[in-house]
Tab-separated table of C-alpha atoms in Angstrom:
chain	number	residue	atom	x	y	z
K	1	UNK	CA	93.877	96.158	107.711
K	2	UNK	CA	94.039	99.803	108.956
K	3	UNK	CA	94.860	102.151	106.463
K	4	UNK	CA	93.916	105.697	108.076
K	5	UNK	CA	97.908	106.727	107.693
K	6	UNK	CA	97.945	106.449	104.656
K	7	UNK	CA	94.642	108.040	103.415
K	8	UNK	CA	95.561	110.585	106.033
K	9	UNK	CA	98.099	111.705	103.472
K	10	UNK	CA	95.668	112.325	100.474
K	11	UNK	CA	92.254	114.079	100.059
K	12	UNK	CA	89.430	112.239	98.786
K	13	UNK	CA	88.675	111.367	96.512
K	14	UNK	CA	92.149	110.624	95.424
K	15	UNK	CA	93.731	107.260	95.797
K	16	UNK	CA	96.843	105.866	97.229
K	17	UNK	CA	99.200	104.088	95.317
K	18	UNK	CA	101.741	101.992	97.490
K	19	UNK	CA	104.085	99.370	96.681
K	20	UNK	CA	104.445	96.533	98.808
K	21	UNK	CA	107.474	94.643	99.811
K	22	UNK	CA	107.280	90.316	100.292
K	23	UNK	CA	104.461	88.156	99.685
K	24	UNK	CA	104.856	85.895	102.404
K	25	UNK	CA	101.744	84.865	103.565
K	26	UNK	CA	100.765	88.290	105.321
K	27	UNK	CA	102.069	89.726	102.190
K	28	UNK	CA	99.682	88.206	99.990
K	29	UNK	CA	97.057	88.721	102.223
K	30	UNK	CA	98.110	92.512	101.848
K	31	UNK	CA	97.548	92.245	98.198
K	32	UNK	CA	94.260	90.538	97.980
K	33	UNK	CA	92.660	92.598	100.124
K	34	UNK	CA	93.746	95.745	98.381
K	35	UNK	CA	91.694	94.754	95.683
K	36	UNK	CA	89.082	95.349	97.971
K	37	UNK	CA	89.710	98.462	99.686
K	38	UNK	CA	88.444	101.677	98.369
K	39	UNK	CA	91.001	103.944	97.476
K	40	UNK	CA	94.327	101.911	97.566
K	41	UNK	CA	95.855	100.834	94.441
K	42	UNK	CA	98.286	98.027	94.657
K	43	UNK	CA	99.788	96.725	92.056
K	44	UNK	CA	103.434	96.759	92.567
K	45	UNK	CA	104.899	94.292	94.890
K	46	UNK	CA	108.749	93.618	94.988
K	47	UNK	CA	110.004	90.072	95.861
K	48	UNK	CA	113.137	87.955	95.710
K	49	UNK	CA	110.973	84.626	95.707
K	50	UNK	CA	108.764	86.200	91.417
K	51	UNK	CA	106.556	82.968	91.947
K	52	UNK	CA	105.217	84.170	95.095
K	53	UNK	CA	104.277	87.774	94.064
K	54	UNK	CA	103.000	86.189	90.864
K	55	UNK	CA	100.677	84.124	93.017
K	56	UNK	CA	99.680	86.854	95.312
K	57	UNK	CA	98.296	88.155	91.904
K	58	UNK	CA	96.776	85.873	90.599
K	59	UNK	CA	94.751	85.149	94.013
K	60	UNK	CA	93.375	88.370	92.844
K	61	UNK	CA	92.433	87.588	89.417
K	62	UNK	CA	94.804	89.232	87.980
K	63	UNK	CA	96.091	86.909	84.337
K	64	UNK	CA	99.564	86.162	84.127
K	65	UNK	CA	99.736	88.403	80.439
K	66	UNK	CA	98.758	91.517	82.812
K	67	UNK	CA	102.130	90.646	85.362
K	68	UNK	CA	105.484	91.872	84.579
K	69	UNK	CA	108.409	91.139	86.166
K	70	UNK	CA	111.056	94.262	85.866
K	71	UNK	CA	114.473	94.505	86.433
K	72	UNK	CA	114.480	98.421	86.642
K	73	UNK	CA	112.704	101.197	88.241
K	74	UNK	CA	112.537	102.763	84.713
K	75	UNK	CA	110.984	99.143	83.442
K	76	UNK	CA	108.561	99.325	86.294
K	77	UNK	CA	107.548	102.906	85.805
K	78	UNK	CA	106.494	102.217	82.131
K	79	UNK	CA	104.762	99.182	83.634
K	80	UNK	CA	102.963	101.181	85.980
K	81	UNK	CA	101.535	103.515	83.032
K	82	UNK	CA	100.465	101.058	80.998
K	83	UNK	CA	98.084	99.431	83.674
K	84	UNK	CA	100.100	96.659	84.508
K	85	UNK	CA	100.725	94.522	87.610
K	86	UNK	CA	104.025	94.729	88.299
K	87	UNK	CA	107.084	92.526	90.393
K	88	UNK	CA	110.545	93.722	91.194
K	89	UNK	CA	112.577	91.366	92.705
K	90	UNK	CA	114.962	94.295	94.197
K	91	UNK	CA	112.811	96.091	96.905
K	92	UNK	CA	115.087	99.729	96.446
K	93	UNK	CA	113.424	99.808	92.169
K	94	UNK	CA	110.097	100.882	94.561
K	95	UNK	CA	111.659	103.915	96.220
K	96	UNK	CA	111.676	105.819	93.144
K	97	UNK	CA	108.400	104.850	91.981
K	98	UNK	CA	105.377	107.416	92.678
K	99	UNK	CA	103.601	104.903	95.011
């Protein structure tokens, strides 16, 4: 994947937090390979279809106590803090987060 916009954005050695939105099958390939890319933090994917963005997660290694499924932006913000991996299932509960 080619990230240079978005560590364009931010000095090092700051990391990006983004938010990602389906986890079709490029989706999920999105989210595994964040795990692997220094400087991107990904842990908030929004997704009508929870068992797929659970999956994309747990491809990762991530254990289903550490997902949470949130209803609101304000749910998902407090997720966010406390370290967790996080699923919306309405996309516009991302556009207020600080990803």
């Amino acid at each position: 994947m080619i990230y240079q916009q978005l560590f364009a954005q931010v000095k090092e050695p700051e990391t990006v937090r983004a938010g990602l939105i389906g986890c079709g099958n490029f989706g999920t390939a999105i989210v595994t390979q964040a795990q692997f890319t220094p400087r991107l933090e990904l842990r908030v994917v929004a997704d009508t279809n929870i068992e797929a963005a659970k999956e994309a997660f747990r491809l990762t290694g991530v254990e289903d106590d550490d997902i949470t499924v949130c209803d609101t932006a304000g749910q998902a913000l407090w997720a966010m803090e406390a370290g967790k991996w996080i699923i919306v299932e309405d996309a516009m509960n991302l556009m207020s987060l600080p990803l």
